[in-house]
Coordinates of C-alpha atoms in Angstrom, one line a residue:
X1 CA -11.6 -41.4 68.2
X2 CA -12.7 -42.0 64.6
X3 CA -11.6 -39.8 61.8
X4 CA -14.3 -37.7 59.9
X5 CA -14.8 -39.0 56.4
X6 CA -15.2 -36.4 53.5
X7 CA -18.2 -36.8 51.2
X8 CA -17.4 -38.6 47.9
X9 CA -16.1 -36.1 45.3
X10 CA -15.6 -33.3 47.8
X11 CA -11.8 -33.2 47.3
X12 CA -12.2 -33.0 43.5
X13 CA -14.7 -30.2 43.7
X14 CA -12.4 -28.3 46.1
X15 CA -9.4 -28.6 43.8
X16 CA -11.5 -27.5 40.8
X17 CA -12.7 -24.4 42.7
X18 CA -9.2 -23.6 43.7
X19 CA -8.0 -23.8 40.1
X20 CA -10.8 -21.4 38.9
X21 CA -10.0 -18.9 41.7
X22 CA -6.2 -19.0 40.8
X23 CA -7.0 -18.6 37.1
X24 CA -9.1 -15.5 37.7
X25 CA -6.3 -14.0 39.9
X26 CA -3.3 -14.7 37.8
X27 CA -4.5 -14.9 34.1
X28 CA -4.5 -11.2 33.6
X29 CA -0.9 -11.0 34.6
X30 CA 0.0 -13.3 31.7
X31 CA -2.6 -12.0 29.2
X32 CA -3.6 -8.4 29.8
X33 CA -7.3 -8.0 29.3
X34 CA -8.1 -11.6 30.2
X35 CA -10.7 -13.3 28.1
X36 CA -11.7 -10.0 26.5
X37 CA -8.4 -9.9 24.7
X38 CA -9.6 -11.5 21.6
X39 CA -12.6 -9.2 21.2
X40 CA -10.8 -5.9 21.8
X41 CA -9.9 -3.8 18.8
X42 CA -6.1 -3.4 18.3
X43 CA -4.5 -0.2 19.3
X44 CA -4.4 2.3 16.4
X45 CA -3.4 5.6 18.0
X46 CA 0.4 5.8 18.6
X47 CA 1.0 9.0 20.4
X48 CA 4.8 9.0 20.7
X49 CA 4.9 12.8 20.9
X50 CA 2.2 13.1 23.6
X51 CA 0.0 15.4 21.7
X52 CA -3.3 13.9 22.8
X53 CA -4.9 13.8 26.2
X54 CA -6.8 10.7 27.4
X55 CA -10.2 11.9 26.1
X56 CA -8.8 12.7 22.6
X57 CA -7.1 9.4 22.4
X58 CA -10.3 7.6 23.2
X59 CA -12.2 9.7 20.6
X60 CA -9.7 8.9 17.9
X61 CA -9.6 5.2 18.8
X62 CA -13.5 5.1 18.6
X63 CA -13.5 6.8 15.2
X64 CA -10.9 4.4 13.8
X65 CA -12.7 1.4 15.2
X66 CA -15.9 2.5 13.4
X67 CA -13.9 3.0 10.2
X68 CA -12.4 -0.5 10.5
X69 CA -15.9 -1.9 11.0
X70 CA -17.3 -0.2 7.9
X71 CA -14.3 -1.1 5.7
X72 CA -12.7 -4.4 7.0
X73 CA -10.5 -4.6 4.0
X74 CA -8.7 -1.3 4.9
X75 CA -6.8 -0.3 8.1
X76 CA -6.3 3.1 9.6
X77 CA -3.9 4.5 12.2
X78 CA -2.7 7.7 13.7
X79 CA 0.9 8.4 14.7
X80 CA 2.6 11.3 16.4
X81 CA 6.4 11.6 16.2
X82 CA 8.7 13.3 18.6
X83 CA 12.0 12.0 17.3
X84 CA 12.2 10.8 13.6
X85 CA 15.7 9.3 14.2
X86 CA 17.2 11.3 11.3
X87 CA 14.6 10.0 8.8
X88 CA 12.3 12.1 6.7
X89 CA 8.6 12.2 7.6
X90 CA 7.9 9.8 4.7
X91 CA 10.6 7.3 5.7
X92 CA 9.6 7.3 9.3
X93 CA 5.9 6.9 8.6
X94 CA 6.4 4.1 6.0
X95 CA 8.8 2.2 8.2
X96 CA 6.4 2.5 11.2
X97 CA 3.6 1.2 9.0
X98 CA 5.6 -1.8 7.9
X99 CA 7.2 -2.7 11.3
X100 CA 3.9 -2.5 13.2
X101 CA 2.1 -4.6 10.7
X102 CA -0.6 -2.1 10.0
X103 CA -2.9 -3.0 7.2
X104 CA -5.6 -5.5 6.2
X105 CA -5.7 -8.4 3.8
X106 CA -3.1 -9.8 1.6
X107 CA -2.0 -6.4 0.4
X108 CA -1.8 -4.9 3.9
X109 CA -4.2 -2.1 2.7
X110 CA -4.6 0.9 4.8
X111 CA -3.5 4.4 5.7
X112 CA -1.4 6.0 8.4
X113 CA -1.6 9.7 9.3
X114 CA 1.6 10.9 10.9
X115 CA 2.0 14.2 12.7
X116 CA 5.7 14.6 12.8
X117 CA 6.9 17.2 15.3
X118 CA 10.5 16.5 14.5
X119 CA 10.2 17.3 10.7
X120 CA 7.3 19.6 11.3
X121 CA 5.3 17.8 8.7
X122 CA 2.0 16.0 8.3
X123 CA 2.4 12.8 6.3
X124 CA -0.2 10.3 5.0
X125 CA 1.2 6.9 4.1
X126 CA -1.0 4.6 2.1
X127 CA -0.7 1.0 0.9
X128 CA -2.5 -1.6 -1.2
X129 CA -6.1 -1.0 -2.3
X130 CA -6.4 2.1 -0.1
X131 CA -3.6 3.7 -2.1
X132 CA -5.8 3.3 -5.1
X133 CA -8.7 5.1 -3.4
X134 CA -6.5 7.9 -2.1
X135 CA -5.0 9.3 -5.3
X136 CA -2.6 12.2 -5.3
X137 CA -5.3 14.8 -5.5
X138 CA -7.3 13.2 -2.7
X139 CA -4.3 12.9 -0.5
X140 CA -3.7 16.6 -1.0
X141 CA -7.3 17.3 0.1
X142 CA -6.9 15.1 3.2
X143 CA -3.8 17.2 4.1
X144 CA -5.8 20.4 3.4
X145 CA -8.4 19.4 6.0
X146 CA -5.8 18.4 8.6
X147 CA -3.4 21.3 8.0
X148 CA -5.4 24.2 9.5
X149 CA -6.1 22.6 13.0
X150 CA -2.6 21.0 13.2
X151 CA -0.8 24.3 12.4
X152 CA -2.9 26.0 15.2
X153 CA -1.9 23.3 17.7
X154 CA -5.2 21.4 17.7
X155 CA -3.8 18.1 16.7
X156 CA -6.7 15.8 17.6
X157 CA -9.1 18.0 15.6
X158 CA -6.8 17.8 12.6
X159 CA -6.6 14.0 12.9
X160 CA -10.4 13.7 13.1
X161 CA -10.8 15.9 10.1
X162 CA -8.4 13.7 8.1
X163 CA -10.3 10.5 9.2
X164 CA -13.6 12.1 8.1
X165 CA -12.2 13.0 4.7
X166 CA -10.7 9.5 4.2
X167 CA -14.1 8.0 5.1
X168 CA -15.7 10.1 2.4
X169 CA -13.3 8.9 -0.2
X170 CA -13.7 5.3 0.9
X171 CA -17.4 5.7 0.3
X172 CA -16.7 7.2 -3.2
X173 CA -14.4 4.3 -4.0
X174 CA -11.6 4.1 -6.6
X175 CA -12.0 6.9 -9.1
X176 CA -12.5 6.0 -12.8
X177 CA -9.2 5.8 -14.7
X178 CA -7.1 5.5 -11.5
X179 CA -3.5 4.4 -12.1
X180 CA -0.2 4.1 -10.2
X181 CA 3.0 5.7 -11.2
X182 CA 6.3 5.4 -9.4
X183 CA 8.0 8.6 -8.3
X184 CA 9.5 10.4 -5.4
X185 CA 7.6 11.0 -2.1
X186 CA 6.0 14.4 -2.6
X187 CA 5.5 17.2 -0.1
X188 CA 2.7 19.5 -1.1
X189 CA 2.6 23.2 -0.5
X190 CA -0.1 24.6 1.8
X191 CA -3.0 26.1 -0.1
X192 CA -3.7 29.7 0.9
X193 CA -7.3 30.1 1.6
X194 CA -7.5 33.9 2.3
X195 CA -5.7 37.1 1.3
X196 CA -4.1 39.6 3.7
X197 CA -5.3 43.2 3.8
X198 CA -2.1 44.5 2.2
X199 CA -2.4 41.9 -0.6
X200 CA -6.0 43.1 -1.3
X201 CA -4.9 46.8 -1.2
X202 CA -2.0 46.0 -3.6
X203 CA -4.3 44.1 -6.0
X204 CA -6.8 47.0 -6.0
X205 CA -4.0 49.6 -6.7
X206 CA -2.5 47.6 -9.5
X207 CA -5.9 46.9 -11.1
X208 CA -6.9 50.6 -10.8
X209 CA -3.7 51.8 -12.3
X210 CA -4.0 49.3 -15.2
X211 CA -7.6 50.3 -15.9
X212 CA -6.8 54.0 -15.7
X213 CA -3.9 53.6 -18.2
X214 CA -6.2 51.7 -20.6
X215 CA -8.8 54.4 -20.4
X216 CA -6.3 57.3 -20.9
X217 CA -4.7 55.5 -23.9
X218 CA -8.1 54.8 -25.5
X219 CA -9.3 58.4 -24.9
X220 CA -6.1 59.9 -26.4
X221 CA -6.2 57.6 -29.4
X222 CA -9.8 58.5 -30.4
X223 CA -9.7 62.1 -29.3
X224 CA -10.9 64.5 -32.1
X225 CA -7.8 66.3 -33.4
X226 CA -8.1 69.9 -34.3
X227 CA -6.9 70.9 -37.8
X228 CA -6.7 74.5 -38.9
X229 CA -6.7 76.7 -42.0
X230 CA -4.9 80.0 -42.2
X231 CA -7.5 82.7 -42.5
X232 CA -7.6 86.4 -41.8
X233 CA -10.6 86.4 -39.6
X234 CA -11.0 82.8 -38.1
X235 CA -9.5 79.4 -37.5
X236 CA -11.9 76.7 -38.5
X237 CA -11.9 73.1 -37.2
X238 CA -13.2 70.4 -39.4
X239 CA -13.9 66.7 -39.0
X240 CA -13.0 64.1 -41.6
X241 CA -15.3 61.7 -43.0
X242 CA -16.7 59.3 -40.4
X243 CA -19.2 57.3 -42.6
X244 CA -19.2 53.5 -42.5
X245 CA -20.3 51.4 -45.5
X246 CA -21.4 47.9 -45.0
X247 CA -21.6 45.2 -47.7
X248 CA -23.3 41.9 -47.6
X249 CA -21.3 38.8 -48.5
X250 CA -23.0 35.4 -48.5
X251 CA -21.0 32.2 -48.8
X252 CA -22.7 28.9 -49.7
X253 CA -21.0 25.9 -48.2
X254 CA -22.4 23.4 -50.7
X255 CA -20.4 20.4 -51.7
X256 CA -17.8 21.0 -49.1
X257 CA -16.6 18.5 -46.5
X258 CA -15.8 19.5 -42.9
X259 CA -13.3 17.3 -41.1
X260 CA -13.1 17.2 -37.4
X261 CA -9.9 16.1 -35.6
X262 CA -9.5 15.2 -31.9
X263 CA -6.5 17.0 -30.4
X264 CA -4.6 14.5 -28.2
X265 CA -4.1 15.7 -24.6
X266 CA -1.4 15.0 -22.1
X267 CA -3.4 12.3 -20.4
X268 CA -3.9 8.7 -21.5
X269 CA -7.1 6.7 -21.9
X270 CA -7.6 4.2 -19.2
X271 CA -9.7 1.0 -19.1
X272 CA -13.1 1.5 -20.8
X273 CA -12.0 4.8 -22.4
X274 CA -11.8 6.6 -19.1
X275 CA -9.2 9.5 -19.0
X276 CA -6.0 8.9 -17.1
X277 CA -5.3 12.4 -16.1
X278 CA -3.2 13.8 -13.2
X279 CA -6.2 13.8 -10.9
X280 CA -6.5 10.0 -11.2
X281 CA -2.8 9.2 -10.5
X282 CA -1.5 7.6 -7.4
X283 CA 2.3 8.3 -7.1
X284 CA 4.0 5.4 -5.2
X285 CA 7.5 5.1 -3.8
X286 CA 9.5 2.2 -2.4
X287 CA 10.0 2.1 1.4
X288 CA 13.0 0.5 3.1
X289 CA 11.1 -2.8 3.3
X290 CA 10.5 -2.8 -0.4
X291 CA 6.8 -2.1 -0.3
X292 CA 5.3 0.5 -2.7
X293 CA 3.7 3.2 -0.6
X294 CA 1.5 6.0 -1.8
X295 CA 0.8 9.2 0.1
X296 CA 2.1 12.7 0.5
X297 CA 2.9 15.3 3.1
X298 CA 2.7 19.0 4.1
X299 CA 5.0 21.1 6.2
X300 CA 3.4 23.1 9.1

């Protein structure tokens, strides 16, 4: 009985097919995501406190991916904190930013919005060119937008509001006269947007009392006073002279020099004569890694 001969090259083709099949089966175990790994966007929502559901996480990741596509030189991330490990909101956010290598370009430019449930504080950490765009006044506005929803427990809505505001400032670019100044990490106070009924009632009462007092004082001051003469048959009231006399005086400013002086303000002139006022300042502070982060926070 003769042995059956395999066609030429059949063994090589069999081994190659076996290799491809094994690669498809076992490659994902070593490289999650397989060949799509290189094209997938990096994770940018770090929900340590479990504040977002799956749908909210996906929405935030999509918004950040769009942001990163529009501004490749700037990064953006969202962090929720359950345990700050004894650190302040600023320290934890800055350290997280540095340790997770968030940021783009040589300056690691970007922003990290942290919702810190341990410190009960929203913190926005910025770095590099993005810190120049997000000045102190702009950081406070980002916190304004996020504060309302976050304080009401709608954390995803607050994060999306912050992303939207940051995008608007990225479109606007670095403000004229922007400059950096080293200082302490600052926590801003919440801006009150409405008055309570009792505050309105108190304000009306105070203003009414003040107006009434002014009216009474004025009336008493200019009230016609009655003067009398002693007489057998009557008491006569009389009024003093109330005539006004006007005179015309004309001054001719001929041969005179008028000098104008510019009163220096508290700000400084920036490049090109632009004013370096408080609204153009980015206050930076040094993190534990030595980087100079900008940003600010707000308690909720």
